[in-house]
Short mmCIF file of C-alpha atoms in Angstrom, two decimals:
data_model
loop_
_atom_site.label_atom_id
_atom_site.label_comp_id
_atom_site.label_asym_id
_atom_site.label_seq_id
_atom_site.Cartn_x
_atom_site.Cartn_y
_atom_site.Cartn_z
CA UNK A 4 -121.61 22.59 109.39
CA UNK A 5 -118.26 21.70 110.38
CA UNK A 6 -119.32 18.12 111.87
CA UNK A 7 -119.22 13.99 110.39
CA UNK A 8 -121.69 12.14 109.79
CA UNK A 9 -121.20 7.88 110.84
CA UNK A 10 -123.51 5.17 110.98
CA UNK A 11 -124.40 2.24 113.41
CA UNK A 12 -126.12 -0.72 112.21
CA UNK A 13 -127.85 -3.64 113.93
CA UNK A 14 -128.81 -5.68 111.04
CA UNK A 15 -132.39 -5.38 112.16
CA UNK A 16 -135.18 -8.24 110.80
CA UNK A 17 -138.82 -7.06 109.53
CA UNK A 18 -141.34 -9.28 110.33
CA UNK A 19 -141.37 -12.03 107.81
CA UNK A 20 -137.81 -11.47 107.16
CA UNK A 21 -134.83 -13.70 107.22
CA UNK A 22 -131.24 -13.28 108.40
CA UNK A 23 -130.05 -13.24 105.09
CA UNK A 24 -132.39 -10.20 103.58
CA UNK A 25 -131.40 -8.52 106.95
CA UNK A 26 -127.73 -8.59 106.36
CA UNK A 27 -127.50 -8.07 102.61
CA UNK A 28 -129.82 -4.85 103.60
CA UNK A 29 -126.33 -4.28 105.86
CA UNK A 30 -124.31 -4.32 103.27
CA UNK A 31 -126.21 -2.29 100.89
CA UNK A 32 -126.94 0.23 103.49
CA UNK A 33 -122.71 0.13 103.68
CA UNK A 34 -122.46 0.93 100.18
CA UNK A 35 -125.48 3.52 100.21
CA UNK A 36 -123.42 5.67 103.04
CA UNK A 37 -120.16 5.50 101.06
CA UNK A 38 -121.97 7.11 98.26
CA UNK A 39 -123.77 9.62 100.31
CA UNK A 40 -120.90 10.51 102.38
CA UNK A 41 -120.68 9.03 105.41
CA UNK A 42 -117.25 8.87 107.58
CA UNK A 43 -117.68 5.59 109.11
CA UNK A 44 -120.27 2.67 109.29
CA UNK A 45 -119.97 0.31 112.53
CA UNK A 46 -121.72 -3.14 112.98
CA UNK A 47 -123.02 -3.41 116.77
CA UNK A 48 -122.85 -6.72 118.72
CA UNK A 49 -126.09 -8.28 120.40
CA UNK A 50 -126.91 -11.80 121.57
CA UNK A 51 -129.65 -14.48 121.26
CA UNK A 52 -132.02 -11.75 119.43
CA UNK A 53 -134.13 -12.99 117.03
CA UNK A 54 -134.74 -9.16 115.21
CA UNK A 55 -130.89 -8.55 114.86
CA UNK A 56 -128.53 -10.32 112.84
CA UNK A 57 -125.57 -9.06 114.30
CA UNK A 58 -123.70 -11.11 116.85
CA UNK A 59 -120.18 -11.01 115.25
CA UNK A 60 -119.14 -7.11 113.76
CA UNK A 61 -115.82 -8.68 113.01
CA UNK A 62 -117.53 -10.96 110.90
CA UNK A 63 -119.31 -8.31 109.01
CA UNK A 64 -116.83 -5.86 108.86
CA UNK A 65 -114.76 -8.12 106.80
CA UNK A 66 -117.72 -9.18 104.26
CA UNK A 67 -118.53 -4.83 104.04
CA UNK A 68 -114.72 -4.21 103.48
CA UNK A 69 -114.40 -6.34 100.77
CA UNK A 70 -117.21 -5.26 98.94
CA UNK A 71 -116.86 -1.20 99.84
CA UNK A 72 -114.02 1.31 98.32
CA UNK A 73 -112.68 3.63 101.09
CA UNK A 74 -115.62 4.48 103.81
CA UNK A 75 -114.31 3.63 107.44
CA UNK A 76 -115.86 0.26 108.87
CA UNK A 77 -115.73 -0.97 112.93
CA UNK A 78 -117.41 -2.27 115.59
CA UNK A 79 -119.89 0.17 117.68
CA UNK A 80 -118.80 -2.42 119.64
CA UNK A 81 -117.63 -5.45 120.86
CA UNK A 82 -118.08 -6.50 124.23
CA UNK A 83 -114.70 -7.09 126.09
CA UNK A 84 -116.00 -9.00 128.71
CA UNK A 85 -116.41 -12.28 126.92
CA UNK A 86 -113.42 -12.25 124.97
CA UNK A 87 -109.39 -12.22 125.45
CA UNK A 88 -107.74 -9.23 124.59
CA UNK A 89 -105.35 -11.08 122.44
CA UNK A 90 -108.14 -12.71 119.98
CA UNK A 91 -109.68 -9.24 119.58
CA UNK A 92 -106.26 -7.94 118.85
CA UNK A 93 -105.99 -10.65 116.05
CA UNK A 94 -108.76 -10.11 114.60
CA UNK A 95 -108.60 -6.64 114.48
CA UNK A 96 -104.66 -6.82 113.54
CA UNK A 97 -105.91 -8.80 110.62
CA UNK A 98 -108.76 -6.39 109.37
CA UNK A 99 -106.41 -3.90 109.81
CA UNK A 100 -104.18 -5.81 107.32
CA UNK A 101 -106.72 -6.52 105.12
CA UNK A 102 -107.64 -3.01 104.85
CA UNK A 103 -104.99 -0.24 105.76
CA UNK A 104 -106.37 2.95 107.52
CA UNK A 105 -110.06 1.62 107.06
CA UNK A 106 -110.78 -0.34 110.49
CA UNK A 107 -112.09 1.03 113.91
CA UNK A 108 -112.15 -1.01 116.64
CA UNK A 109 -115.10 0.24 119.18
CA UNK A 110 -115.49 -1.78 122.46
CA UNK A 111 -118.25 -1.58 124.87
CA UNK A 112 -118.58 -2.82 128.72
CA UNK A 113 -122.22 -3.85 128.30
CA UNK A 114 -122.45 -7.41 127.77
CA UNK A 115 -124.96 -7.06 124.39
CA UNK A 116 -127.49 -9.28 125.20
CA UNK A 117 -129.39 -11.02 128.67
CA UNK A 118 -127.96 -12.93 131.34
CA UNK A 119 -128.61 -16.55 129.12
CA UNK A 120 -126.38 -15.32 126.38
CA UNK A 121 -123.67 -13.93 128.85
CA UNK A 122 -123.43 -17.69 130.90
CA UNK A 123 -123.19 -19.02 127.56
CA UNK A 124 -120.57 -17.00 125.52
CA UNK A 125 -117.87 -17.14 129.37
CA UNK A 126 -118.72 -20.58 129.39
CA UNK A 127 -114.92 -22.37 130.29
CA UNK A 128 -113.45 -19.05 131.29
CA UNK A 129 -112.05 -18.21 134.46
CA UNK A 130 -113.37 -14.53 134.92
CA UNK A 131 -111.34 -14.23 137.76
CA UNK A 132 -108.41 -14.33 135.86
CA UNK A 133 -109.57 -11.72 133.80
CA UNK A 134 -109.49 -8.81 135.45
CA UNK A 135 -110.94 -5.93 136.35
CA UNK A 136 -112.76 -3.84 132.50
CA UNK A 137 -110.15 -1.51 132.77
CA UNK A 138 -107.09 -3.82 133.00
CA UNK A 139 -108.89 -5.91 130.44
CA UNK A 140 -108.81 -2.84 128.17
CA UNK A 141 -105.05 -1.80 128.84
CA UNK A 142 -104.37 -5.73 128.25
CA UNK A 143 -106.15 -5.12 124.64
CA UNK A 144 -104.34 -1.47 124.06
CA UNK A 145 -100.97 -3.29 124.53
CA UNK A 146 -101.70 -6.41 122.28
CA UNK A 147 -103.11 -3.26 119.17
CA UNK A 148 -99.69 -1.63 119.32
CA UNK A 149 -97.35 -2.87 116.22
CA UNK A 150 -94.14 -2.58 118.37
CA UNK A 151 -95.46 -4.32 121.93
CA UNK A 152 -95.55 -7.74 122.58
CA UNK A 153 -94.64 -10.36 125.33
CA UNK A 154 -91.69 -12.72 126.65
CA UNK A 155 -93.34 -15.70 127.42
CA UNK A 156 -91.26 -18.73 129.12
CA UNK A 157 -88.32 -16.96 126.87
CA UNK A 158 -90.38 -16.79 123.63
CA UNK A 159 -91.65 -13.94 121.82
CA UNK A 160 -95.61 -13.09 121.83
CA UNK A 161 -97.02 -10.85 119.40
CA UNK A 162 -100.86 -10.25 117.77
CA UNK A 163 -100.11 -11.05 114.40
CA UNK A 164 -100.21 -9.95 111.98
CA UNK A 165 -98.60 -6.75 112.68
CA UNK A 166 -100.30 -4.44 110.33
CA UNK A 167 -98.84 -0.93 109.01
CA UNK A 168 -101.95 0.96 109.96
CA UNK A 169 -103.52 -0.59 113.06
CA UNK A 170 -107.17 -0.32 113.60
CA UNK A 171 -108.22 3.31 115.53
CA UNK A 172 -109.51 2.73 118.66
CA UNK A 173 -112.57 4.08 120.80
CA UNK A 174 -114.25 3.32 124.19
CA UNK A 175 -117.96 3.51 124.10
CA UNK A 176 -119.62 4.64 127.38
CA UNK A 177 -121.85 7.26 129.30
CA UNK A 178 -119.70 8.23 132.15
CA UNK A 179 -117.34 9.90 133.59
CA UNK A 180 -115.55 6.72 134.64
CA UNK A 181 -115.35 5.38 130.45
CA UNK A 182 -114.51 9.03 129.79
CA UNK A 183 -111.44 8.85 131.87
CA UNK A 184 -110.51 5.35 131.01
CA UNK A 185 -110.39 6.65 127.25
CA UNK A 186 -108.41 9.17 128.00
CA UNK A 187 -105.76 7.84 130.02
CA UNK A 188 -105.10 4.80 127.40
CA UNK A 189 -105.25 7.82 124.48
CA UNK A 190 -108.49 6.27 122.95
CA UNK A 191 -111.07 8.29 121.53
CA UNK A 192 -114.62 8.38 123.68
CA UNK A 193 -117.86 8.19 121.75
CA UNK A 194 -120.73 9.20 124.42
CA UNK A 195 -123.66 6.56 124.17
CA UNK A 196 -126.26 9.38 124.02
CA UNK A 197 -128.90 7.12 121.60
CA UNK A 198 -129.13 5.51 124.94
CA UNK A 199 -128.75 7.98 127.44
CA UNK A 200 -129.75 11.29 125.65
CA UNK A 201 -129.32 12.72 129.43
CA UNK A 202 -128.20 16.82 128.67
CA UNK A 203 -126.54 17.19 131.57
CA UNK A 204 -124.78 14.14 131.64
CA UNK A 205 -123.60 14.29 128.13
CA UNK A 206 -121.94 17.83 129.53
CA UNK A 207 -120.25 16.34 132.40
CA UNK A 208 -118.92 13.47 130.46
CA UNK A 209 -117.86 15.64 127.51
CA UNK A 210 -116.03 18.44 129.43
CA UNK A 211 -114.26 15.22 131.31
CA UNK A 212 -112.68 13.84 128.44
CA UNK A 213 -111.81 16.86 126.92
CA UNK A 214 -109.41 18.14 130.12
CA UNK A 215 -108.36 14.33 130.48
CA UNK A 216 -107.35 14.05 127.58
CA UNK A 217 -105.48 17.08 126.82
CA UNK A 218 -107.92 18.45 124.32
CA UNK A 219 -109.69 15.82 122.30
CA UNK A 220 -113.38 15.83 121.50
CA UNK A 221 -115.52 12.68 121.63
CA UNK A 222 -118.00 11.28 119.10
CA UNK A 223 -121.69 11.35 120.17
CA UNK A 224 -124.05 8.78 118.77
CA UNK A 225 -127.67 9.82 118.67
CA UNK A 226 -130.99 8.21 117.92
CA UNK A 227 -132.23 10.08 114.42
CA UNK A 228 -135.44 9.63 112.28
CA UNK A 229 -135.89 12.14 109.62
CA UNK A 230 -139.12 12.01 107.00
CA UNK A 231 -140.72 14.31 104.46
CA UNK A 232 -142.49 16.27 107.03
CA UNK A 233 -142.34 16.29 110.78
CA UNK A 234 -145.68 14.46 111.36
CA UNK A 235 -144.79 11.76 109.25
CA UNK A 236 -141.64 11.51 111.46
CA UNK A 237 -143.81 11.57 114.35
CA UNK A 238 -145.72 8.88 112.51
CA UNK A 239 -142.63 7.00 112.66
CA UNK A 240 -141.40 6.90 116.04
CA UNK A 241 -145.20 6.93 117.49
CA UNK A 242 -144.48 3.07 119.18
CA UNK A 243 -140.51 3.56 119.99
CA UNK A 244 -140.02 2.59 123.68
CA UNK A 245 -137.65 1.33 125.59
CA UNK A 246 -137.22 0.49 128.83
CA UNK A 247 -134.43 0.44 132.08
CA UNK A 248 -133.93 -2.28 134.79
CA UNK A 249 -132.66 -1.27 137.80
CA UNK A 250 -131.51 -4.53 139.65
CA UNK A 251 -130.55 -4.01 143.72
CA UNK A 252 -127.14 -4.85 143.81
CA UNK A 253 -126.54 -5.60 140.02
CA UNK A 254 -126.24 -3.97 136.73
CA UNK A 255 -128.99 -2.36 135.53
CA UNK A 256 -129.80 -2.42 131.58
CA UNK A 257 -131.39 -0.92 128.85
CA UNK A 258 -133.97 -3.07 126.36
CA UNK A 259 -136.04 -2.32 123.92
CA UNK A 260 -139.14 -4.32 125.19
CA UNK A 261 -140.99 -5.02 128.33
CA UNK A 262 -140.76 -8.56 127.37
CA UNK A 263 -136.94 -8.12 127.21
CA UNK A 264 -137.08 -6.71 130.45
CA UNK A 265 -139.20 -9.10 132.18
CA UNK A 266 -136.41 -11.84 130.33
CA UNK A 267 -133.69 -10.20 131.87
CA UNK A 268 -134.72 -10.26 135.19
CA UNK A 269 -136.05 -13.64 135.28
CA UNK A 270 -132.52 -15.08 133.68
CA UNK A 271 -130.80 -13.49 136.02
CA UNK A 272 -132.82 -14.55 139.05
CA UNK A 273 -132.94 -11.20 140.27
CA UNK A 274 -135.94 -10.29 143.00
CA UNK A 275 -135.23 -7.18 143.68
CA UNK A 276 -136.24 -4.49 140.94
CA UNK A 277 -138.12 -2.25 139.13
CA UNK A 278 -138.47 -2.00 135.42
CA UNK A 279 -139.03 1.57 134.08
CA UNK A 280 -140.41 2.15 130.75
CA UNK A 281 -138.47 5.42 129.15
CA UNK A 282 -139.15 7.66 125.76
CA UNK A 283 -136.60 7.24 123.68
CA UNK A 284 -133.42 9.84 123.41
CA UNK A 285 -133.68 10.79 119.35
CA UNK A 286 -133.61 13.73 117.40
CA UNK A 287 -136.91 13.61 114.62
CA UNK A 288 -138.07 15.56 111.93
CA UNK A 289 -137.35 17.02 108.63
CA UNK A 290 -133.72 17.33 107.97
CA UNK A 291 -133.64 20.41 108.58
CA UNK A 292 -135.31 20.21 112.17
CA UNK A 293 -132.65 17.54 112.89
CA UNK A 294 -129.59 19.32 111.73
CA UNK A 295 -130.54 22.13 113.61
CA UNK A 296 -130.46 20.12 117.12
CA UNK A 297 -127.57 18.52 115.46
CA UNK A 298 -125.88 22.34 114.74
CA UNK A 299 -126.76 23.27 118.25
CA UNK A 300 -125.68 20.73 120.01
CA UNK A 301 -122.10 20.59 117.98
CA UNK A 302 -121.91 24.82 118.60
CA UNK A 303 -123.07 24.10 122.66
CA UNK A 304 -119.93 21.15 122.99
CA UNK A 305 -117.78 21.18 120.05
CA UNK A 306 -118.98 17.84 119.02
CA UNK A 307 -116.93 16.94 115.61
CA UNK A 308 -118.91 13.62 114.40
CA UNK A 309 -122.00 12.13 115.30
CA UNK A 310 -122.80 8.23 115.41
CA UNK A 311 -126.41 8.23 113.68
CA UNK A 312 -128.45 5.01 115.16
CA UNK A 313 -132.23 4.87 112.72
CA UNK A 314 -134.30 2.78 115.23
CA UNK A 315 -136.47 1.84 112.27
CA UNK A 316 -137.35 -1.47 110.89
CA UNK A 317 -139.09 -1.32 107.62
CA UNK A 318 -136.12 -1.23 105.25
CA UNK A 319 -137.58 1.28 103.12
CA UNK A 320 -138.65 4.40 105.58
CA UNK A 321 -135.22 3.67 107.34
CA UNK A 322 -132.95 3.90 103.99
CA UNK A 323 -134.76 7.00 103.03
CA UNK A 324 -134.49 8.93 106.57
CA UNK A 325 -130.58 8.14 106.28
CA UNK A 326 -130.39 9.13 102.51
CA UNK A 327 -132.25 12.54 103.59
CA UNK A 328 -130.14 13.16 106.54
CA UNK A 329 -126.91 12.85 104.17
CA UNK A 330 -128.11 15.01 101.21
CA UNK A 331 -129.12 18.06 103.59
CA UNK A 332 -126.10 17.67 105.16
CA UNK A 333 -123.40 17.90 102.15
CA UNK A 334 -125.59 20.11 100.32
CA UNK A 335 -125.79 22.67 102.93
CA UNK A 336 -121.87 22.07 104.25
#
């Protein structure tokens, strides 16, 4: 098997749980995938949540790098629209300081959490001065590049520091449009197919970025639960849903609950919609069963490294689906 093997994390609560068992299980989960193998292991970003502890990856990245030897830690991702490219570019400058040739920085265009939480993080900004995702993204690229800065009313502007090795940088998306936005600013493309598991859309999308970018391959993150045997993985996903909202006129968005959904529209004073409940897009079974969708689909597109997300709570069946996943994988490489 010629592919890598990453994880996401969400810092996800069990019932009864605190924020501070939840993220301690982050780190250890960090250090677990270093040992096992793993290539990379990126935080995700989500909003007034309750069941994920996760609202700052930067934060986290820098508590998992200090505490971890050489695995690759980032963002999967944070979300541009609420931020200015230069304070991203600091931060990420300075991670990338802290920790040469260890940082990714992955940004996504969904806003990681409900209307409520969106008003409140652009509170005091002028979006209209911001710009349009893409410029905000080329305004970002410039800031991450050790030799660019500014001329400001005759004085210099840089994102210090200025590290050696700056943080890589990916675009997460499901689209043509991300795919070609990637590619034009030379940033890798990781296809969001744990939330759109869509086969012919993850072909389009692929094949786009590979001509636009003169040859590269994206990352794919997938949706994987692996157990024992395949019924107890069945076992395991038996109550996953999630579900869509399609808004008239607005963005529609993916959730994990109907409750979520029925929040969403009713922060955003939307009337005109339909929510759509959806089975999950993930790959289940033994290891074996899931490495050989995970073989086919890398023979089918070329796909070098997958993005695992385990949409699993209980800390224990979720540890040991990741632990199998890894020791089929390097045993059989």
């Amino acid at each position: 098997m010629s592919y890598r093997l990453s994880l996401l994390d969400k810092s996800p609560l069990a019932d009864g749980e605190s924020a501070f068992e939840a993220l301690h299980r982050t780190l250890f989960l960090a250090q677990q995938a270093e040992k096992w193998g793993y290539h990379r292991f990126w935080l995700a970003e989500h909003h007034n949540t309750a069941q994920l502890a996760s609202p700052s990856p930067e934060v986290l990245i820098a508590w998992i790098i200090a505490q971890t030897r050489h695995i690759r830690v980032g963002s999967g991702g944070v979300m541009l629209q609420h931020y200015s490219p230069y304070k991203v570019a600091e931060n990420f400058n300075l991670l990338a300081a802290l920790a040469p040739g260890r940082i990714d920085l992955g940004i996504g265009k969904a806003p990681g959490g409900l209307p409520l939480s969106t008003r409140a993080l652009q509170q005091g900004l002028h979006q209209d001065e911001k710009g349009s995702f893409a410029e905000q993204l080329a305004l970002l690229d410039g800031w991450l590049q050790p030799a660019n800065g500014a001329v400001v009313d005759g004085e210099s502007l840089f994102a210090t520091p200025l590290p050696a090795r700056p943080a890589n940088r990916f675009l997460l998306g499901a689209s043509e449009e991300s795919a070609r936005l990637a590619a034009s600013l030379g940033w890798q493309f990781v296809f969001a197919a744990h939330i759109n598991g869509d086969h012919t859309l993850l072909e389009q999308v692929l094949k786009t970025y590979h001509a636009a970018s003169g040859g590269q391959r994206a990352l794919v993150a997938v949706q994987v639960v692996v157990a024992e045997s395949a019924a107890q993985a069945d076992r395991l996903v038996s109550d996953l849903r999630h579900y869509h909202v399609r808004v008239a006129g607005g963005q529609g968005v993916n959730v994990a609950t109907l409750e979520q959904a029925e929040r969403y529209v009713r922060q955003g004073g939307y009337t005109d919609y339909v929510i759509e409940p959806r089975v999950p897009s993930l790959l289940k079974g033994t290891a074996a069963q899931v490495h050989a969708r995970l073989d086919a689909l890398q023979h089918e597109f070329g796909i070098e490294e997958f993005v695992v997300d385990t949409p699993l709570v209980a800390a224990e069946q979720r540890l040991r689906s990741l632990e199998l996943l890894a020791t089929h994988h390097f045993e059989t490489a």
